[in-house]
Coordinates of C-alpha atoms in Angstrom, one line a residue:
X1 CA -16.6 -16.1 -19.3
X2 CA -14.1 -18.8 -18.6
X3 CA -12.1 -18.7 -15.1
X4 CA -8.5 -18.3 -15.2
X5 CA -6.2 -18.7 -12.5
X6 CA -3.2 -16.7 -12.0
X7 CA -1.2 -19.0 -10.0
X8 CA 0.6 -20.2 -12.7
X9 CA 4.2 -19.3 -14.4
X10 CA 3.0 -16.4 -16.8
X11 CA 3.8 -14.3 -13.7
X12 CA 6.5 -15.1 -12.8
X13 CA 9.9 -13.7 -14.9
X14 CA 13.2 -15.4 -15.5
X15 CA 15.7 -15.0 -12.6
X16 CA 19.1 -13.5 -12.8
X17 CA 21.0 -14.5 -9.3
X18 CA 23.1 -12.2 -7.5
X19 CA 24.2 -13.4 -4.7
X20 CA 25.6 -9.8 -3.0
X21 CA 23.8 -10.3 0.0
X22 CA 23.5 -6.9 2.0
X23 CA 22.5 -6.0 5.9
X24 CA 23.0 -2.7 6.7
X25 CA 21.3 0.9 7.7
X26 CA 20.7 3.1 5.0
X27 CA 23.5 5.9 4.4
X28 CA 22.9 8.9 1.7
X29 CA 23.1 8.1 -1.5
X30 CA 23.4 9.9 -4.8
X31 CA 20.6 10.1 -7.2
X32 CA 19.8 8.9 -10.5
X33 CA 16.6 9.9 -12.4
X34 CA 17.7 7.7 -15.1
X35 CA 16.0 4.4 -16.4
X36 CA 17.0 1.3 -15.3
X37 CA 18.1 -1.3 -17.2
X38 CA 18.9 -3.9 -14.4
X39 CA 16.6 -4.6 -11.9
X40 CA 17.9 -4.3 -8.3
X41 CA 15.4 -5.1 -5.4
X42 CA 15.7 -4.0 -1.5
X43 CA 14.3 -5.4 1.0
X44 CA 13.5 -3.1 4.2
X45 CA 12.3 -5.5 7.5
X46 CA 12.7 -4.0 11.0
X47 CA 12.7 -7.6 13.2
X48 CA 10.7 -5.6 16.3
X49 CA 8.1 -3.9 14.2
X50 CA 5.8 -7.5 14.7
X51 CA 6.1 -7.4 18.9
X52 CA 3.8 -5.2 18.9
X53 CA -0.1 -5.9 19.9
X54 CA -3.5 -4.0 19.4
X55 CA -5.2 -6.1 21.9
X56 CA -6.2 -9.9 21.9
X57 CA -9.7 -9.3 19.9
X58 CA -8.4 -6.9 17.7
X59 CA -8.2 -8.3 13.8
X60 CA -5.1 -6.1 13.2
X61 CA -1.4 -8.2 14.2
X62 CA 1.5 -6.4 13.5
X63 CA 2.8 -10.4 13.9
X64 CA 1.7 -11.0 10.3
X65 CA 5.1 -9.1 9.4
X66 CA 7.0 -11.7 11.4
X67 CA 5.3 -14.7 9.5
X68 CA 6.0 -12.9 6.4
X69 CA 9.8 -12.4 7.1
X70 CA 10.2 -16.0 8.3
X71 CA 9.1 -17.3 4.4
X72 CA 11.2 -14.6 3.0
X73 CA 13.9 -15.9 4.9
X74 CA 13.3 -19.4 4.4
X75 CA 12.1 -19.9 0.9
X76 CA 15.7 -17.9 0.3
X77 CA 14.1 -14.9 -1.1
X78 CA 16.7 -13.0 0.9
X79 CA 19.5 -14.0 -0.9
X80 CA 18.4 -12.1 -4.1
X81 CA 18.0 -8.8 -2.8
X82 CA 19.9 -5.8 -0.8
X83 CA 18.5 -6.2 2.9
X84 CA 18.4 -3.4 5.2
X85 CA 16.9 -3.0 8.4
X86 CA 15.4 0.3 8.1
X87 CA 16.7 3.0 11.1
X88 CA 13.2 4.8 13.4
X89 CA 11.9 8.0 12.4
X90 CA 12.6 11.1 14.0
X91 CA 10.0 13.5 15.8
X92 CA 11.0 16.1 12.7
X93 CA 10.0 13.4 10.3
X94 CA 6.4 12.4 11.4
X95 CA 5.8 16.4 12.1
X96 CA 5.8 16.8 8.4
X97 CA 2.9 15.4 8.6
X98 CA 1.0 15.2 11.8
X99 CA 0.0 17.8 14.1
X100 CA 2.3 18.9 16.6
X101 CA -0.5 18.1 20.0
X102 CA -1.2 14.3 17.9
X103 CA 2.6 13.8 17.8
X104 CA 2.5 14.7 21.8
X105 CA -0.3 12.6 22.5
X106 CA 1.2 9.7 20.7
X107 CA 4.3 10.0 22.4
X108 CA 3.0 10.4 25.9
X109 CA 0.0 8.2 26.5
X110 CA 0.6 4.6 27.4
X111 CA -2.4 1.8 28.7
X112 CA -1.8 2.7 32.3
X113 CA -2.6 6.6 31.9
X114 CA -5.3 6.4 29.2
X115 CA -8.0 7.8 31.5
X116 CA -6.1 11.0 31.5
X117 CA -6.5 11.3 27.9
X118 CA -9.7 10.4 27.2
X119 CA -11.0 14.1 26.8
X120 CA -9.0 14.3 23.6
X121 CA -9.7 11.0 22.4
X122 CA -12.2 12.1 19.9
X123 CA -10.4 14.5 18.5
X124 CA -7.5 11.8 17.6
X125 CA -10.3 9.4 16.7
X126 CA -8.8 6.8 19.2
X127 CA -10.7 4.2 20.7
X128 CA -12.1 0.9 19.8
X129 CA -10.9 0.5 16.0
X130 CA -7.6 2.9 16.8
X131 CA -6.8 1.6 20.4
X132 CA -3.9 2.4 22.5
X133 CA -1.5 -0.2 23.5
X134 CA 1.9 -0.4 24.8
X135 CA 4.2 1.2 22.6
X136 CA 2.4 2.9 20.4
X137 CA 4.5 5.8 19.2
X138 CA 7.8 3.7 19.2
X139 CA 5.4 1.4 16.6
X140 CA 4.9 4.3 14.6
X141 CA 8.6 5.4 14.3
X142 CA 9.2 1.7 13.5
X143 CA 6.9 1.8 10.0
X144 CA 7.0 4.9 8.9
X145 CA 11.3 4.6 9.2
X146 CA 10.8 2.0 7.4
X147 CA 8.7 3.6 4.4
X148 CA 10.9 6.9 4.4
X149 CA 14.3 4.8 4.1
X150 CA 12.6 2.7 1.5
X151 CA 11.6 6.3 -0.3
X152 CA 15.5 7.3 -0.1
X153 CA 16.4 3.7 -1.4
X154 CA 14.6 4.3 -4.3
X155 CA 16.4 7.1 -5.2
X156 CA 19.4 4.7 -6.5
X157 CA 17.6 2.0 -7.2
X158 CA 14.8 0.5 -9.8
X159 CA 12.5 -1.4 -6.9
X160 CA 12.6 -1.0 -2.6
X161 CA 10.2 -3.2 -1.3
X162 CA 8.8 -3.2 2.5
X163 CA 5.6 -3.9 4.9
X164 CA 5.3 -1.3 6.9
X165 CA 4.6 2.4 5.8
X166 CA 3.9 6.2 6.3
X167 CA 3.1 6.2 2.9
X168 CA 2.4 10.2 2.9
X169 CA 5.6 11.0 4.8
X170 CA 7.7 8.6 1.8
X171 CA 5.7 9.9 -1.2
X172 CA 6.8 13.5 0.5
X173 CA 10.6 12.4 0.3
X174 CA 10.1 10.7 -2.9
X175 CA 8.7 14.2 -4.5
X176 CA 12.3 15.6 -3.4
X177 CA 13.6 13.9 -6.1
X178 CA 11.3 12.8 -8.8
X179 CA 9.0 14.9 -10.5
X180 CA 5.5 13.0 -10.9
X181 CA 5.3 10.0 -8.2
X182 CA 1.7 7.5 -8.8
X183 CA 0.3 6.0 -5.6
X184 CA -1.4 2.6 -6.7
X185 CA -3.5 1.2 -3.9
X186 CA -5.3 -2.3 -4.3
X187 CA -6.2 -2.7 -0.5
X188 CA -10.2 -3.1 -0.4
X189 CA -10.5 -0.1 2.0
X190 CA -10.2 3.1 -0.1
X191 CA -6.9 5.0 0.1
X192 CA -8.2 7.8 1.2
X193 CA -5.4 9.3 2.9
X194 CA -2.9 9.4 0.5
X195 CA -6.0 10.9 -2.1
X196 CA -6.4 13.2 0.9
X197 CA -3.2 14.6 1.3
X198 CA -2.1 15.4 -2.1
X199 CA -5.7 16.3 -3.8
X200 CA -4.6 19.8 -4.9
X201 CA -1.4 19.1 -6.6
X202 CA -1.0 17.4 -10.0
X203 CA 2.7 16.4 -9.2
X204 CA 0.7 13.1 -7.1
X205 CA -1.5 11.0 -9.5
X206 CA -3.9 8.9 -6.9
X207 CA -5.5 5.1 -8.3
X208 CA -7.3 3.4 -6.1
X209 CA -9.3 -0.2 -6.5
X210 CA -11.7 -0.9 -3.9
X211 CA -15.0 -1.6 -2.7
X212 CA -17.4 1.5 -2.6
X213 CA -21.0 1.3 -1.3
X214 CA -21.5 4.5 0.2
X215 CA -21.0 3.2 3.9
X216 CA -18.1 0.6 3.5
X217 CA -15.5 2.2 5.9
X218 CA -13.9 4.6 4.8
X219 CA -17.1 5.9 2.8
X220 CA -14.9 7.9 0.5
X221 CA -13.9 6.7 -2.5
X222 CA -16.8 7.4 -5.2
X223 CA -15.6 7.6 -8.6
X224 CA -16.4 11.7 -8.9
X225 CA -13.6 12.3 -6.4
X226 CA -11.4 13.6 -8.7
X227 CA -9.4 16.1 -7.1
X228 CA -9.2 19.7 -7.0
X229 CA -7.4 22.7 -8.1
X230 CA -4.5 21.7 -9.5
X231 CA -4.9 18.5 -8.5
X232 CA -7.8 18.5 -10.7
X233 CA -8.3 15.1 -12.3
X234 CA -5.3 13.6 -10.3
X235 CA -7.8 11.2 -8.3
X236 CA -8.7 8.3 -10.1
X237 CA -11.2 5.6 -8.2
X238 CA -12.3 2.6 -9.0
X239 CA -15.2 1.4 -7.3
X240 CA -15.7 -2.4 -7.4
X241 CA -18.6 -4.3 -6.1
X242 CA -18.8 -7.6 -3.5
X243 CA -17.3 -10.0 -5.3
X244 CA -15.2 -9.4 -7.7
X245 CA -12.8 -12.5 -9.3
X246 CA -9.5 -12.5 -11.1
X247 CA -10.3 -12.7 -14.4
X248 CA -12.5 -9.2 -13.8
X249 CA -10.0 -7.2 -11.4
X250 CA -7.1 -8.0 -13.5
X251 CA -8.4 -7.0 -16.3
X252 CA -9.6 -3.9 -15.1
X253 CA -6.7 -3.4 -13.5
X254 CA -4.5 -3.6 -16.7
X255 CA -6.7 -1.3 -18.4
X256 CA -6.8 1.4 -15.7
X257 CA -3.4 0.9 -15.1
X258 CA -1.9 1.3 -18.7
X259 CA -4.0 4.7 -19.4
X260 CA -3.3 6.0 -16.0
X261 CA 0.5 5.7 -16.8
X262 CA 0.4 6.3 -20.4
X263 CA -1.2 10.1 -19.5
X264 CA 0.4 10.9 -16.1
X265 CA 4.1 9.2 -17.3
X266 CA 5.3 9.0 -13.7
X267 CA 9.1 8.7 -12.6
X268 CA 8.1 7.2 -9.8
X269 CA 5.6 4.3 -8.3
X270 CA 4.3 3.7 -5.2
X271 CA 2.2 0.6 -5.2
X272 CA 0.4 -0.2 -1.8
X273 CA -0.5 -4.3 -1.6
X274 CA -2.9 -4.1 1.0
X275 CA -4.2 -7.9 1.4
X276 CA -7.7 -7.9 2.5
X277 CA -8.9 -7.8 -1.0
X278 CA -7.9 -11.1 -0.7
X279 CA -10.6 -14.0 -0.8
X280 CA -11.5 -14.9 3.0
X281 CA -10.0 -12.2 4.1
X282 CA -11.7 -11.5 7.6
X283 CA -13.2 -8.2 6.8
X284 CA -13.2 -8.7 3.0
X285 CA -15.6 -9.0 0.3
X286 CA -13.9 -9.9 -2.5
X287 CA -12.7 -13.1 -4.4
X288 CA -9.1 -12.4 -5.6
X289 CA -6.7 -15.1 -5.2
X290 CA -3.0 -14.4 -4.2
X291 CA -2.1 -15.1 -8.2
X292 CA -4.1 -12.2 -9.1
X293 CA -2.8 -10.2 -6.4
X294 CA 0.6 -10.9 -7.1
X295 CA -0.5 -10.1 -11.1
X296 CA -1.0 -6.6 -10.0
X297 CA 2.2 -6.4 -8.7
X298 CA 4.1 -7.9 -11.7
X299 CA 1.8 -5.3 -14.4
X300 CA 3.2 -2.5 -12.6
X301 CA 7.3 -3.6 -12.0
X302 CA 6.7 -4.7 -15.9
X303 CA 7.2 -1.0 -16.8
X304 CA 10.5 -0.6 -15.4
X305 CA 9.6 2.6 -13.5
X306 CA 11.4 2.8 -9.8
X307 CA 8.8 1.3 -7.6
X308 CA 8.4 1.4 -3.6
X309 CA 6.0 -1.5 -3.0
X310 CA 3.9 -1.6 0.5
X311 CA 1.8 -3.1 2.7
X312 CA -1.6 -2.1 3.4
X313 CA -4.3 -4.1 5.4
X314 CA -5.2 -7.7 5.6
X315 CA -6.7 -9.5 8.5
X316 CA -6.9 -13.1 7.7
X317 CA -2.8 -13.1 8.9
X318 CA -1.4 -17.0 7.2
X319 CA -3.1 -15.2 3.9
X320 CA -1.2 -11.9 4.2
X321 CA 2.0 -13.9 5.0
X322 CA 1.5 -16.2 1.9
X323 CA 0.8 -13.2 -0.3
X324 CA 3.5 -10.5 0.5
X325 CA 5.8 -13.5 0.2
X326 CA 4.8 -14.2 -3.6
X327 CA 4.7 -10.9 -4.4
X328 CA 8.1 -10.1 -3.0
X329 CA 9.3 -13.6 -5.0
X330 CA 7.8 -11.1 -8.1
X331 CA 9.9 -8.4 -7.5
X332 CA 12.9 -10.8 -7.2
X333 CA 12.0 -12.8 -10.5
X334 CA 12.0 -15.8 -8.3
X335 CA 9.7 -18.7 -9.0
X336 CA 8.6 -20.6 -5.3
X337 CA 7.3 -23.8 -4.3
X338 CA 3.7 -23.7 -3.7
X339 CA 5.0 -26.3 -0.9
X340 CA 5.7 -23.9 2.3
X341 CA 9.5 -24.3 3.6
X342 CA 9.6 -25.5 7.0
X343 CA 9.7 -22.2 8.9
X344 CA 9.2 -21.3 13.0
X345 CA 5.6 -20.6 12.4
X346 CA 4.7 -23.2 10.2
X347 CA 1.3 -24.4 12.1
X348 CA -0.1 -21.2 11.6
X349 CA -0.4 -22.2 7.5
X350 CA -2.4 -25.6 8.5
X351 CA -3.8 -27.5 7.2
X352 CA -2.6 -27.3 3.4
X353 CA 1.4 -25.6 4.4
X354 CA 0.6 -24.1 0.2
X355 CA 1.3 -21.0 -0.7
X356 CA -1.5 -20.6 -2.9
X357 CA -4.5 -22.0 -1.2
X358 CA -7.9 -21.9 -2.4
X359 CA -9.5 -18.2 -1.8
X360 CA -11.7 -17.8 -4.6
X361 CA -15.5 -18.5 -6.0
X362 CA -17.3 -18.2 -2.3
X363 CA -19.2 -14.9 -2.6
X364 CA -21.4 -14.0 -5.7
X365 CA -19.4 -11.8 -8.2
X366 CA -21.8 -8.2 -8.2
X367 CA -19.5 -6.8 -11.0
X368 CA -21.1 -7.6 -13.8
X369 CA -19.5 -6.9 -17.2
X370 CA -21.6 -3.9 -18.0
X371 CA -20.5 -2.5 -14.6
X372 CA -17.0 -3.0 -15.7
X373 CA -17.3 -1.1 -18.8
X374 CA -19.0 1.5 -17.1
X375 CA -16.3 1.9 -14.8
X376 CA -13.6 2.4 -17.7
X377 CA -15.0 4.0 -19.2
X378 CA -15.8 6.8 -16.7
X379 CA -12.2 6.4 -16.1
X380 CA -11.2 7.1 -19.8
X381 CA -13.4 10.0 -19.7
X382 CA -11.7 11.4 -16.6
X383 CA -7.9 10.8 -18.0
X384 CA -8.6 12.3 -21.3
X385 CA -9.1 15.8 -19.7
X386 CA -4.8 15.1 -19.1
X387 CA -3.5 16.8 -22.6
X388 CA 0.0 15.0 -21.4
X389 CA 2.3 15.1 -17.8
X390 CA 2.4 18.2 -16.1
X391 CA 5.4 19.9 -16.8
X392 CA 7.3 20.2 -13.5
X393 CA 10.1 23.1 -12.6
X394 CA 12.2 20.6 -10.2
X395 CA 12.2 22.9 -7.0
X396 CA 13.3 22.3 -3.6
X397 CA 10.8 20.7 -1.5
X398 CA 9.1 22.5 1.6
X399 CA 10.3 20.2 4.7
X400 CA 6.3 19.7 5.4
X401 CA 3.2 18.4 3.5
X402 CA 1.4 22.2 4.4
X403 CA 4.5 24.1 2.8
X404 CA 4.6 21.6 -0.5
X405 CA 0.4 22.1 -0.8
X406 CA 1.5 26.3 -0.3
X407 CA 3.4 26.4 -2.8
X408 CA 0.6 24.8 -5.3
X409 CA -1.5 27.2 -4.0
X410 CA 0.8 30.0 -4.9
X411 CA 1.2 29.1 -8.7
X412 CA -2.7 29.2 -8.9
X413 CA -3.3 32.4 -7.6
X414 CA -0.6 32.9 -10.8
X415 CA -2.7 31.6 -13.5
X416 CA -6.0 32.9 -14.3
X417 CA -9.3 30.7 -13.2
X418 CA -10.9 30.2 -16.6
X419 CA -7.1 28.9 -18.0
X420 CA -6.4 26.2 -14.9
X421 CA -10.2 25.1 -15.8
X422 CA -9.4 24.5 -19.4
X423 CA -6.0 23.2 -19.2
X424 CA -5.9 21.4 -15.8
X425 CA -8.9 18.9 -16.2
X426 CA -7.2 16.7 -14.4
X427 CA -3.4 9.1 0.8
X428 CA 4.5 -6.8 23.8
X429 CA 2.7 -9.0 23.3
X430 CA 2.2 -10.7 19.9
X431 CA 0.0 -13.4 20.7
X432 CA -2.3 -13.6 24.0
X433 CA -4.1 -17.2 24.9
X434 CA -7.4 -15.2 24.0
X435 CA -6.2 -14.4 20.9
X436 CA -8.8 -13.8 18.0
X437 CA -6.8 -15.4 15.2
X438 CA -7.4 -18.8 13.1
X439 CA -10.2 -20.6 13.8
X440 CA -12.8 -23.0 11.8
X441 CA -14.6 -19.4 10.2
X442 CA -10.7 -17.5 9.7
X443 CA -11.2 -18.0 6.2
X444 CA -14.4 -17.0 5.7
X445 CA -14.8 -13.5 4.5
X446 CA -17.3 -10.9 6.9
X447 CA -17.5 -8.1 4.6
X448 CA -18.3 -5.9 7.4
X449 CA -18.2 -2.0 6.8
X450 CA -15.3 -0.8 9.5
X451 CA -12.0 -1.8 10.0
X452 CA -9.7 -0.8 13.0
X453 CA -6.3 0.3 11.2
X454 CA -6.3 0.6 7.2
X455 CA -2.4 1.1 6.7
X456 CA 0.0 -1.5 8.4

C-alpha cells in the first residue's frame, strides 16, 4: 500500500476571518441545542497552568502548554477565535467527582509534609508516576476550570477548544444540557477513566484508539469492554498494535468514527488529542505524524456537531507544542507555515524550527491489514446491537457523577431483565538545570508500558 502523508492542504478548510477578538472570564450563557451553521471557535488558556513542575526526571511538563500558547499567539491563531482565560474550580466542582478524604489530601499535602502522608499514599496511588509537588491541588483547580468552562462554552457555541482537562467533571456539565455527549480519545494510553465513569449509562458513548497488549499501562482497554447495564454496548475500543502509520489509523479511524456517530447521533463531542501517539513520542509506540493527528481532528469538526477538543498526554514536549498548534489552526480553518514564527521558546524546536517534522516510518508497523479488518469489524458487530440513539427524557442532572449513575440504576430496576438484554445491546519550577527534556534520543520513541500522568 502506498504511503500518504497528511501534511498537506486536504486538511485544512477555507478561512472565514473575524477579527472579534475576545479576553474575558466566562459569564452564564443561554443555551442553544440547535445546529450550527457558522463555526465559532474558543480558545480556553490559563497563563499559570505551565509553572507548574512534577520533578526534574519526570516526562510529564505542564510547560508544554506554555510552548503551545506561545505559537498560538505567534502564528496569529489567536486572532480568529473568542479567548478566555478560564476562572479555577471550586471544592463543590471537583467533589462531583472525587472523594471527599482525596479532595483533603490534595488540598493539604505539600513536598515539605509528605512523610505525614505516606500511610495513605497507596490508597491515592501517589508516588513515583503520580508524585507530589508544590502546588498540586491549585494545578488541579487550574485544568479542570479550564475543561468545565470550556463545557459551559459549548453550550452557545459550535467548537471550545483547550489543553487542560477534567474531562469527567466537563462531560458531567455537558450532560446538563445535551442529551447524548461522545468521548473520542486518540491518546495511546487507553481512556480508561472516562470508559470508567460512565460504563453503565447509554447517554455517554466511549471510542477509544490505542495500544492494547494486555500489560501496556493502563492494561484496560481490550475490545470486549463494552460496557454494562445500560451502558451496554456504549464502550467501543480499538486496540492497535506497535506501529501503526497514517495511512492505517486514519482510515480506521474514519470508519469507526462514521458508524460510531451514525448509530449513537450524538449532540455533543468531546474529542481528547492526547499526543503521545505521536511518532517519537518518549513513551510511544506508534508512527502517526502530526498530519494524521490533526486529520482526526478535522473528520470529527467535519460533522458540525458542538465539539470540546482536549489535551491528553504527550511527552516528547516541542512535538506536543507543534501538534496542538495545527490542530487548533484546524479548528480555526487556518492554513500555517510549516516555518515556526519566531516565538520566546523557539530553541526548544531545533534543529528544523518546522511544524511538521519528520515522525514517521521508525518502528515496524504490527497492524497488518487483516488485523485491521478484524478490528472493524468486531466494531461493526458491536454497533449493530444499537437499533438507533437512545431516546432521552431531558431531566435535571444530579450535582454528582454517583447521583447521575443512580438514577440509571433506577430506570433498570423499571424495565424487566430479559427486555434491557434484547433492546439495550449496546473516562514552580518549570524547568530545573537537571531537567530530563531534549536530548540526542528525545525523539526516539521507548514504548515503555507505564506512564506517570495520562490526562494533562
Amino acid at each position: 500500500m502506498p504511503r500518504r502523508s497528511y501534511n498537506d492542504e486536504s486538511v485544512v478548510a477555507t478561512f472565514t476571518e473575524d477579527n472579534k477578538t475576545k479576553t474575558k472570564y466566562m459569564s452564564p450563557r443561554s443555551v442553544r441545542l440547535a445546529s450550527h451553521d457558522k463555526t465559532r471557535v474558543a480558545y480556553f488558556h490559563d497563563e499559570g497552568v505551565g509553572n507548574y513542575h512534577y520533578g526534574e526526571r519526570h516526562p510529564m511538563k505542564p510547560h508544554r502548554l506554555t510552548l503551545t500558547n506561545h505559537l498560538v499567539l505567534n502564528y496569529g491563531l489567536h486572532q480568529k477565535m473568542e479567548v478566555f482565560q478560564p476562572r479555577r474550580a471550586t471544592d463543590s466542582e471537583i467533589l462531583e467527582f472525587h472523594a471527599a478524604d482525596y479532595v483533603d489530601f490534595l488540598k493539604r499535602v505539600t513536598p515539605d509534609n509528605a512523610e505525614e502522608f505516606e500511610q495513605v499514599f497507596s490508597k491515592f496511588n501517589v508516588g513515583d508516576d503520580c508524585p507530589v509537588f508544590s502546588g498540586i491541588y491549585e494545578f488541579c483547580q487550574r485544568y479542570a476550570g479550564a475543561t468545565i468552562e470550556a463545557s459551559r462554552k459549548l453550550i452557545a457555541n459550535a467548537s471550545g477548544f483547550c489543553y487542560v482537562n477534567d474531562i469527567v467533571l466537563g462531560i458531567l456539565e455537558l450532560l446538563r444540557y445535551f442529551p447524548r455527549v461522545l468521548y473520542v480519545d486518540i491518546d495511546i494510553h487507553h481512556g480508561d477513566g472516562v470508559q470508567e465513569a460512565f460504563y453503565s449509562t447509554d447517554r455517554v458513548m466511549t471510542v477509544s484508539f490505542h495500544k492494547y497488549n494486555g500489560d501496556f499501562f493502563p492494561g484496560t482497554g481490550h475490545i470486549d469492554e463494552i460496557g454494562s447495564n445500560l451502558g451496554k454496548y456504549y464502550s467501543v475500543n480499538v486496540p492497535l498494535r506497535d506501529g501503526i502509520d497514517d495511512v492505517s489509523y486514519v482510515w480506521l479511524f474514519q470508519e469507526v468514527i462514521d458508524a460510531v456517530i451514525g448509530t449513537f447521533q450524538p449532540s455533543a463531542i468531546v474529542l481528547q488529542c492526547g499526543a503521545d501517539s505521536l511518532g517519537c513520542d518518549r513513551l510511544g509506540c506508534f508512527n502517526l505524524s502530526i498530519g494524521a493527528h490533526g486529520k482526526c481532528v478535522q473528520i470529527i469538526k467535519e460533522f458540525k456537531i458542538p465539539l470540546l477538543v482536549v489535551g491528553g498526554g504527550g511527552y516528547t514536549v516541542r512535538n506536543v507544542a507543534r501538534c496542538w498548534t495545527y490542530e487548533t489552526s484546524i479548528l480555526v480553518d487556518t492554513e500555517l507555515s510549516n516555518d515556526l514564527p519566531p516565538n520566546e521558546y523557539i530553541d526548544f524546536f531545533k534543529p528544523d524550527y518546522q511544524l511538521h517534522p519528520h515522525l514517521s516510518g521508525r518502528l515496524e508497523n504490527m497492524n497488518d491489514r487483516q488485523y485491521l479488518l478484524k478490528v472493524r469489524e468486531r466494531v461493526m458487530e458491536q454497533l449493530r446491537y444499537l437499533d438507533a440513539a437512545p431516546s432521552i427524557q431531558m431531566q435535571e442532572i444530579p450535582p454528582d457523577i454517583q447521583g447521575f449513575l443512580d438514577g440509571d440504576a433506577e430506570l433498570r430496576d423499571a424495565e424487566d431483565d430479559s427486555e434491557i438484554g434484547k433492546e439495550q445491546r449496546r473516562r514552580r519550577e518549570v524547568m530545573a538545570e537537571a531537567e530530563w527534556y531534549e536530548g540526542d534520543d528525545d525523539n526516539v520513541g521507548e514504548g515503555v508500558d507505564s506512564v506517570w500522568a495520562k490526562d494533562l
